[in-house]
Coordinates of C-alpha atoms in Angstrom, one line a residue:
X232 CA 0.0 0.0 0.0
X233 CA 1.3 3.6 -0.7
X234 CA 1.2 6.1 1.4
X235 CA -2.1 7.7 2.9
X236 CA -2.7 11.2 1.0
X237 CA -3.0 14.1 2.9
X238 CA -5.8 16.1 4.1
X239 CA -4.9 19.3 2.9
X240 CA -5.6 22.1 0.8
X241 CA -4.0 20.5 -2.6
X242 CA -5.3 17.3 -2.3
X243 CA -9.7 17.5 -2.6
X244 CA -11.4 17.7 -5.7
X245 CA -12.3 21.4 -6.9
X246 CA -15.8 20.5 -6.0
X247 CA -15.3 19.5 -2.5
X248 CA -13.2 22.9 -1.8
X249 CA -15.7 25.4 -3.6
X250 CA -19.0 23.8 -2.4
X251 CA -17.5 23.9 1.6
X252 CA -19.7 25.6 4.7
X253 CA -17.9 28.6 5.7
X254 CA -17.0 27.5 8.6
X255 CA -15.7 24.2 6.9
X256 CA -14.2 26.9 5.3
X257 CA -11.8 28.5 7.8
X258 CA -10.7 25.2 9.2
X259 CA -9.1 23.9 5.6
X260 CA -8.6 26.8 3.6
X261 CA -4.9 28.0 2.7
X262 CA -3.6 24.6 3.6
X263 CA -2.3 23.3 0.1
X264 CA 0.0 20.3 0.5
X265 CA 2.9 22.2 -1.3
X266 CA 3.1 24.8 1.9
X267 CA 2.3 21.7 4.4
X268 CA 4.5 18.8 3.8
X269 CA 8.2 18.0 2.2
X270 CA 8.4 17.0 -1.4
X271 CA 9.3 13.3 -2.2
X272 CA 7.9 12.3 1.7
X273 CA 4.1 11.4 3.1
X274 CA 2.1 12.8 5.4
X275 CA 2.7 16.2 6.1
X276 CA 1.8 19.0 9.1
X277 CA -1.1 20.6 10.0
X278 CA -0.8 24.1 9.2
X279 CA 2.2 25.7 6.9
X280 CA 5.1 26.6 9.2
X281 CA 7.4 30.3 9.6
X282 CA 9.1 31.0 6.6
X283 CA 11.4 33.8 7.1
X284 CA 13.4 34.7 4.3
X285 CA 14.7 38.0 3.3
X286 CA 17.0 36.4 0.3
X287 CA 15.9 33.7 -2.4
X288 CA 19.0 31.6 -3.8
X289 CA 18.7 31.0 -7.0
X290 CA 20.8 27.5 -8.5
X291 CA 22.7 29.5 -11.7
X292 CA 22.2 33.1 -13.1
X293 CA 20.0 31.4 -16.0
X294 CA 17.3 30.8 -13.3
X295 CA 17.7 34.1 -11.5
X296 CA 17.1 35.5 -15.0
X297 CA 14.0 33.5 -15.9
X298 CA 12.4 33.9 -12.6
X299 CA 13.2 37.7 -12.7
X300 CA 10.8 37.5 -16.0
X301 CA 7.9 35.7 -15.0
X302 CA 5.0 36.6 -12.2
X303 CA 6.7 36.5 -8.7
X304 CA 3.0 36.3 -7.2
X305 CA 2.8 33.1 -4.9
X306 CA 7.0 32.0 -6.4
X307 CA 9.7 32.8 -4.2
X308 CA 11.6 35.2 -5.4
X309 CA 12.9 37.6 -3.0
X310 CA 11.4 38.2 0.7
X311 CA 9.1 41.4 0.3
X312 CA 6.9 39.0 -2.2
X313 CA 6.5 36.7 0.9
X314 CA 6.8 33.4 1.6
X315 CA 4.1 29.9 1.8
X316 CA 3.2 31.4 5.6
X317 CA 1.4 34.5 3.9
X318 CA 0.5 32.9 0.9
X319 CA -1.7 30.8 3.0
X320 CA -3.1 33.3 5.0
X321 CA -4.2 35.5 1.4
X322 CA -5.4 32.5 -0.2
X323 CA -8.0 31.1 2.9
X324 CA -9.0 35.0 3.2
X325 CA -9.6 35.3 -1.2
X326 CA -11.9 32.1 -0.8
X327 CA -13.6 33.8 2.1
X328 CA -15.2 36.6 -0.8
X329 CA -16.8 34.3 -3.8
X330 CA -15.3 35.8 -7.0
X331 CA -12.4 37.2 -5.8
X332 CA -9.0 36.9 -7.5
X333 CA -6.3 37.5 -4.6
X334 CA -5.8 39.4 -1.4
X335 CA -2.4 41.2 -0.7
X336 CA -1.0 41.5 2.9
X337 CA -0.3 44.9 5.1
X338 CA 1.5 45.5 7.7
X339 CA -1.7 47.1 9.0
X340 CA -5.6 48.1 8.8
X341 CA -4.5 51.5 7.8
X342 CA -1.8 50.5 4.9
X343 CA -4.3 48.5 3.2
X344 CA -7.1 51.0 3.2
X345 CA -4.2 53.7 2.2
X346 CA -2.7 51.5 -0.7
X347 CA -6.4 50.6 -1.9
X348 CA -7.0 54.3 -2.6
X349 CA -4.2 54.8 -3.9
X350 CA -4.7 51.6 -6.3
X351 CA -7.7 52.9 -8.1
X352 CA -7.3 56.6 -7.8
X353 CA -4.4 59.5 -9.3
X354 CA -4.2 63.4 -9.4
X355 CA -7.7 65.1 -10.8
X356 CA -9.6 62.3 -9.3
X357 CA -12.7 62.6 -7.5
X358 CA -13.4 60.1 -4.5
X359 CA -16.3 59.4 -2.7
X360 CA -16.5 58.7 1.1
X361 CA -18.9 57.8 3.3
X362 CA -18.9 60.6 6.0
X363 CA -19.1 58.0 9.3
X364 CA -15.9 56.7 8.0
X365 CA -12.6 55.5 10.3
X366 CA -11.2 58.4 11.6
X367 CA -7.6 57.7 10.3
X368 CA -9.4 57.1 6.7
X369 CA -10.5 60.8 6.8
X370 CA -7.2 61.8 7.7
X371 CA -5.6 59.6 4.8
X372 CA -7.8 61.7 2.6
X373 CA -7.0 65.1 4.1
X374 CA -3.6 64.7 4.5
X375 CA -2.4 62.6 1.9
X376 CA -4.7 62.8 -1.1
X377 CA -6.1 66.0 -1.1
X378 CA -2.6 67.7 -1.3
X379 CA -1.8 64.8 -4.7
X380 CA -4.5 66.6 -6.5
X381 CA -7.4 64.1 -5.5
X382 CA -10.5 65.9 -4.3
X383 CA -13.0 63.6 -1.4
X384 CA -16.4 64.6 -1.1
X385 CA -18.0 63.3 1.7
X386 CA -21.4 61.6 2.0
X387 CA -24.6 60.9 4.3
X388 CA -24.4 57.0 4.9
X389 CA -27.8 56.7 4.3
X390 CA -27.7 57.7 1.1
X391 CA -28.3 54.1 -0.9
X392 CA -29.0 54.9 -4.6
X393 CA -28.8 58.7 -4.2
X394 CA -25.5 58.5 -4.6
X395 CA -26.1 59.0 -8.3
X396 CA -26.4 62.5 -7.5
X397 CA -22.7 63.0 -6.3
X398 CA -20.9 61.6 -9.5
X399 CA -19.1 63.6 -11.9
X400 CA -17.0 62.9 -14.8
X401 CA -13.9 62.5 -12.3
X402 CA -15.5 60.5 -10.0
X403 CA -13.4 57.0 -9.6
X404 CA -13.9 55.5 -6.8
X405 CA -16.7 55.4 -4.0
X406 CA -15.6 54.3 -0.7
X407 CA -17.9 52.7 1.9
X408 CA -17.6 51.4 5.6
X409 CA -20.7 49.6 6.8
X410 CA -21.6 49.2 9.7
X411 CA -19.7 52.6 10.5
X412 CA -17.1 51.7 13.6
X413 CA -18.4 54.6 15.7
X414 CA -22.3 55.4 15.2
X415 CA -23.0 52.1 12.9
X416 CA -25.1 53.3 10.2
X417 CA -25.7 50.1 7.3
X418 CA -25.3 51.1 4.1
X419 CA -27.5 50.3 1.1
X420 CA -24.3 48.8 0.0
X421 CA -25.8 46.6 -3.2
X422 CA -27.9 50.0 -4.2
X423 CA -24.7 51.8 -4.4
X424 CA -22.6 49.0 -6.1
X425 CA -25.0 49.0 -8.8
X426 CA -24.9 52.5 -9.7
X427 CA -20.8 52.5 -9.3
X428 CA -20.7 49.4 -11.9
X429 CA -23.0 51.4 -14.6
X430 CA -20.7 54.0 -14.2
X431 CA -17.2 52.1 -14.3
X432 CA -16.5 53.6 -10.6
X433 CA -14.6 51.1 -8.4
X434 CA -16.0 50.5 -5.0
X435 CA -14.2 49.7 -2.0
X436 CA -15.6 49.0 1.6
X437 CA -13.9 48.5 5.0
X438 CA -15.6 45.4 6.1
X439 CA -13.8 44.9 9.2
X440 CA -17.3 45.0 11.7
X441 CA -18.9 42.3 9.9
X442 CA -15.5 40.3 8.3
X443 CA -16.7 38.0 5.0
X444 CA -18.2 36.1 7.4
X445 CA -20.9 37.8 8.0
X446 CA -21.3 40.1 5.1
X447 CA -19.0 38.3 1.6
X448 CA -19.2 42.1 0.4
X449 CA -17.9 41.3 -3.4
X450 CA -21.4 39.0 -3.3
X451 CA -23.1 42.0 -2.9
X452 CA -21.1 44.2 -6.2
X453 CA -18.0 45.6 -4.0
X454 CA -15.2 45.7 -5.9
X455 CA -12.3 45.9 -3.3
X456 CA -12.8 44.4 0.3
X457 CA -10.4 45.8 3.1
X458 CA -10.0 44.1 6.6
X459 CA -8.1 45.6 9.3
X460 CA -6.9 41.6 10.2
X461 CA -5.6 43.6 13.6
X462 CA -9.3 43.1 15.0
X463 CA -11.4 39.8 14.4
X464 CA -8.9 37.7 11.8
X465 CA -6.2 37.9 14.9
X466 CA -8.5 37.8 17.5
X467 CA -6.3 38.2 20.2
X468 CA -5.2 41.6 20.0
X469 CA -1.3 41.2 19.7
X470 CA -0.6 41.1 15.9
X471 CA -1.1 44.5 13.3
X472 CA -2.1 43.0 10.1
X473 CA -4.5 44.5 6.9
X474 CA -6.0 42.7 4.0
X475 CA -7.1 43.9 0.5
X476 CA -9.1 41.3 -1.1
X477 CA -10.3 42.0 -4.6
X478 CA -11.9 41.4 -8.0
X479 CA -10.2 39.3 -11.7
X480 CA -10.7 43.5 -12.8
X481 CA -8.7 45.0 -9.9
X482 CA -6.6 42.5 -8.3
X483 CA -3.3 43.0 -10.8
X484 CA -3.7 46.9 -9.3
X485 CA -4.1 46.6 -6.2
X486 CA -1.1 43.6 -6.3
X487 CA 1.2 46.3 -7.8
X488 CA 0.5 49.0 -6.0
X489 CA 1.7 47.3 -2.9
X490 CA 4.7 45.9 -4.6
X491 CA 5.4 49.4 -5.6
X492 CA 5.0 50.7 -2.3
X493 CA 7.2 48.0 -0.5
X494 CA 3.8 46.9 1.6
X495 CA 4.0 43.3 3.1
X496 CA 3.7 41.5 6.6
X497 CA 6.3 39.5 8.6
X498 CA 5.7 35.7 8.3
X499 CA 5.2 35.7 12.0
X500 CA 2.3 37.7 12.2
X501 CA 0.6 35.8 8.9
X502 CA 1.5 32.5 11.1
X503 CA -0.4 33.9 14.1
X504 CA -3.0 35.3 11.8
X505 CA -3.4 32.5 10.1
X506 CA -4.2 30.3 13.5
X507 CA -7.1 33.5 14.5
X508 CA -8.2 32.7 11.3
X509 CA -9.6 28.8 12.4
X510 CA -11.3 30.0 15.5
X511 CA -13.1 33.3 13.5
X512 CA -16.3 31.3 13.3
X513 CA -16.5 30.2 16.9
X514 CA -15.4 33.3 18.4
X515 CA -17.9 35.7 16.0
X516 CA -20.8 33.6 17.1
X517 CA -20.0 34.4 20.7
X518 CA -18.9 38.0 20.1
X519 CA -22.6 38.4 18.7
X520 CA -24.8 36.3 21.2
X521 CA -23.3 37.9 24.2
X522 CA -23.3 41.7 22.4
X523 CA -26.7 41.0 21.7
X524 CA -27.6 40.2 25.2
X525 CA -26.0 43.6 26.6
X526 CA -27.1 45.8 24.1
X527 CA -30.5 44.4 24.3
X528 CA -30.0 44.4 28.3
X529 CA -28.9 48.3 27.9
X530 CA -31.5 49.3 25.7
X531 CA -33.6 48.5 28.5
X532 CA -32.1 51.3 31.1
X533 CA -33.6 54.5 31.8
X534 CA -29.9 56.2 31.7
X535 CA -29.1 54.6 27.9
X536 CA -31.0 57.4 25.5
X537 CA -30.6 54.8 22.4
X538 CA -28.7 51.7 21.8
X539 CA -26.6 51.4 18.1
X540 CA -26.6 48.2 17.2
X541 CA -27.7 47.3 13.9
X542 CA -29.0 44.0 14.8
X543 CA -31.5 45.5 17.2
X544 CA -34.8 45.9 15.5
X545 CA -34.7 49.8 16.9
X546 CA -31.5 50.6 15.2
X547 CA -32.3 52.7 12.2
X548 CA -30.2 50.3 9.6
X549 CA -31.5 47.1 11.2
X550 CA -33.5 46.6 7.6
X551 CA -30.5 46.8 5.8
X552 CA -28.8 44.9 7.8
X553 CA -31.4 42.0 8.2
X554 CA -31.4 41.8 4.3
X555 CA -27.5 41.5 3.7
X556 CA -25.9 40.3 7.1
X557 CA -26.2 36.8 8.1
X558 CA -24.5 38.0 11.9
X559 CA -23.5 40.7 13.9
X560 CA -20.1 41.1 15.5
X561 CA -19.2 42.1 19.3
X562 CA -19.1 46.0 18.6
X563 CA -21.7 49.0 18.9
X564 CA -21.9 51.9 20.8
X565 CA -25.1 53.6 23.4
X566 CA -25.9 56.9 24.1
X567 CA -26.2 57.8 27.5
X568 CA -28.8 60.2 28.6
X569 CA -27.6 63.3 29.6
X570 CA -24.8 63.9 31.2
X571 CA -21.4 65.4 30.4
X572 CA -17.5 64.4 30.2
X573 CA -16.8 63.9 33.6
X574 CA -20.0 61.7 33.9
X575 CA -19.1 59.2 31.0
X576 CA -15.0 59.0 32.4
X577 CA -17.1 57.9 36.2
X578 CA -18.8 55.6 34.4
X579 CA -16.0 54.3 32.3
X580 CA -13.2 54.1 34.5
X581 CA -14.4 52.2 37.5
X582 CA -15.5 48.8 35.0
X583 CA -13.4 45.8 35.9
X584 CA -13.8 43.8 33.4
X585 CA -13.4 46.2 30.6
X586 CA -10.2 47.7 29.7
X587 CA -9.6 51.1 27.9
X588 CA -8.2 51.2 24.8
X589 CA -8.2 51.7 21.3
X590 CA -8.7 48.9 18.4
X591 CA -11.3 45.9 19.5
X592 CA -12.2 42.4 17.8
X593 CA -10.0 40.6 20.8
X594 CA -11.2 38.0 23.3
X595 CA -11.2 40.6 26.0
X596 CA -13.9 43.2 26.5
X597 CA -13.2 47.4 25.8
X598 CA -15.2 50.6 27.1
X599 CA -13.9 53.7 24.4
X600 CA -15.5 57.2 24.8
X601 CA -16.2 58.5 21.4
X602 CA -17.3 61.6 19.8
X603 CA -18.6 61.0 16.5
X604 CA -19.6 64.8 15.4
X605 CA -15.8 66.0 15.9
X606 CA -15.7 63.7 12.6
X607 CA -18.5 64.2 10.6
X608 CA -18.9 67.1 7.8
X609 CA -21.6 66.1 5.3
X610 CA -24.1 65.2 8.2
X611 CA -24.8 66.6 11.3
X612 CA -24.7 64.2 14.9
X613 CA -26.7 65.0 17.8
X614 CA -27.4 62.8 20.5
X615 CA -29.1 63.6 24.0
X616 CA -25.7 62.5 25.7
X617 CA -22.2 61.5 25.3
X618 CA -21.5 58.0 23.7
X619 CA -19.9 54.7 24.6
X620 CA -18.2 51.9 22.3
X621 CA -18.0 48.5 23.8
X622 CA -15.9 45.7 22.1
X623 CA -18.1 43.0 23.9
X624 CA -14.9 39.7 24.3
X625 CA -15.4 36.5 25.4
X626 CA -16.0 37.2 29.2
X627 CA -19.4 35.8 30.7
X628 CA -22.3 38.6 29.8
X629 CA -23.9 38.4 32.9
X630 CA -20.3 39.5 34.5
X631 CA -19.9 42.5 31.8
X632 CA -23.6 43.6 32.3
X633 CA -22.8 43.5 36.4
X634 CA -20.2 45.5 35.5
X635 CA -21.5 48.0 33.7
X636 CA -24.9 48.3 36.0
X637 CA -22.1 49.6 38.7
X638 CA -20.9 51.7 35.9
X639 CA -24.7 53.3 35.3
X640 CA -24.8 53.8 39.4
X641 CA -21.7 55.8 38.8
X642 CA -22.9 58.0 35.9
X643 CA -25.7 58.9 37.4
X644 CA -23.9 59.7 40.4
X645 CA -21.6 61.9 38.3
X646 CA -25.0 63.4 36.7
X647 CA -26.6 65.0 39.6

């Protein structure tokens, strides 16, 4: 008898690996039996191991020369085109998106949003972006594009096919976050992406909330689909890691853009990204049933003016979000009633089981003041009182929501 094959990537029919349950999925995908086992030997490992490598040898200058001609995408080659520990990572994240053609690395959520842009857009260009977008997006467009000669217009996130209205003949690009990470408005996102494709304008979204888990956004006409990998890929908040994930159309673009600009990650943190990667499903379905449980629980308090949550029926995007989600993750924000600055810190910094900080999609649990109007310019916020982001972990609800009852004892203390 020969040797048993392996269970890996390489090795199913086609049919087995494209037809696979998503969270079937995240288990096997990215695990081809070239990156997994040694040629000429059976069996193999589990996952593809480290490869660090900064130089390539080559065995005479005729093959230097011929691999120096071909495509160096997924070929070793020279260390800034990575190695079979982040191939693996980009390829289980391209299946993740149906129709995708590749996803390139970043050393952050940031660098692949900036290189995106940059990708699809050059001087005399108009962009369009959603006005509840990532703070550090907005500044991207300020600071960087707006002084290359690429004018951003700003729009209301609710703005679904009416976005006709804002094109121009230098209009290229229309970028979209949804749920937005502070106030969590849902786009009309297939309404948009219909327009954008009779118009030839490339469409990008930061789909970091909902991951293709819950929302395979080039299934629903986005062109370009950006992950900040930092937050629910990792999953355990000690790797900084972006994604790019794109179209047949756009891919070879956005590919050599970040060649050009020198953009990859370390093999370590692809290794460690790829191991959040095969927990993503388990940990998302707790993230949502125990975010659901608190926001439903703090919708209930007299202190909470409104709870944003986009899976709560009295969230205004819950429609749009019941059509085109299939989950929620462990992040929204509440409104508390009344109250000032000092009231929200009382509340805030006396929770024991949440820790301050930026970033979220971790196992452990975070309480974030935020003030959404300081970054809004195409709509106006109001709320009746400052506003709290929770990143809702892996901790016991009932402990969290005991936690931050104390916390609503406090605020009202601080209140008067």
């Amino acid at each position: 008898m020969g040797p048993r094959p392996r269970h890996a990537e390489g090795n199913r029919p086609r049919s087995m690996t494209k037809n696979r349950k998503p969270l079937t999925h995240l288990a096997q995908a990215g695990r081809k039996s070239e990156w997994t086992g040694m040629p000429g030997q059976p069996g193999g490992i589990v996952s593809p191991p480290v490869w660090r490598a900064s130089t390539i040898l080559y065995d005479d200058v005729a093959h230097l020369r011929s691999a120096a001609r071909g495509s160096t995408h997924e070929r070793l080659f020279y260390g800034r085109k990575g190695t079979p520990t982040s191939w693996s990572l980009a390829d289980a994240l391209t299946e993740m998106e149906p129709g995708a053609e590749g996803t390139m690395l970043y050393p952050s959520g940031v660098a692949a949003i900036a290189c995106a842009l940059m990708a699809v857009l050059k001087p005399g260009d108009r962009l369009l972006m959603v006005d509840s977008a990532y703070d550090p997006t907005r500044n991207f467009c300020e600071q960087m594009l707006r002084p290359l000669g690429i004018e951003t217009v700003y729009y209301d996130p609710g703005i679904g096919a009416g976005i006709a209205d804002l094109i121009t003949d230098t209009t290229r690009a229309i970028f979209m976050e949804s749920p937005g990470s502070l106030t969590f408005e849902v786009q009309d996102v297939p309404a948009i992406t219909a327009i954008a494709r009779q118009k030839g304008i490339a469409t990008l979204i930061d789909n970091t909330w909902a991951t293709p888990l819950f929302f395979p956004a080039l299934s629903h006409g986005v062109d370009i689909s950006i992950l900040a990998c930092t937050k629910y890929i990792v999953g355990h908040s000690d790797v900084m890691m972006g994604s790019v994930t794109a179209t047949p159309a756009l891919f070879p673009k956005i590919r050599q853009t970040a060649y050009l600009f020198g953009q990859m990650s370390s093999p370590d943190d692809a290794w460690l990204a790829s191991r959040g990667l095969r927990t993503l499903g388990v940990r998302l379905h707790q993230h949502q049933a125990s975010a659901l449980k608190i926001a439903q629980w703090l919708s209930e308090q007299p202190d909470v003016a409104r709870v944003l949550h986009p899976a709560l029926p009295s969230c205004p995007g819950h429609a749009l979000w019941q059509r085109d989600f299939t989950g929620s993750s462990g992040l929204f924000s509440f409104i508390l009633r009344g109250g000032d600055e000092q009231a929200r810190a009382a509340l805030i910094d006396g929770l024991a089981h949440f820790g301050i900080g930026y970033s979220w999609g971790g196992f452990e649990s975070l309480a974030l003041p935020v003030d959404p109007a300081r970054y809004r310019s195409a709509t106006l916020w109001q709320a009746e009182g400052p506003v709290v982001r929770l990143q809702i972990g892996l901790e016991d609800p009932d402990d969290l929501i005991v936690d931050l009852d104390a916390g609503l004892a406090r605020f009202r203390a601080a209140r008067g």
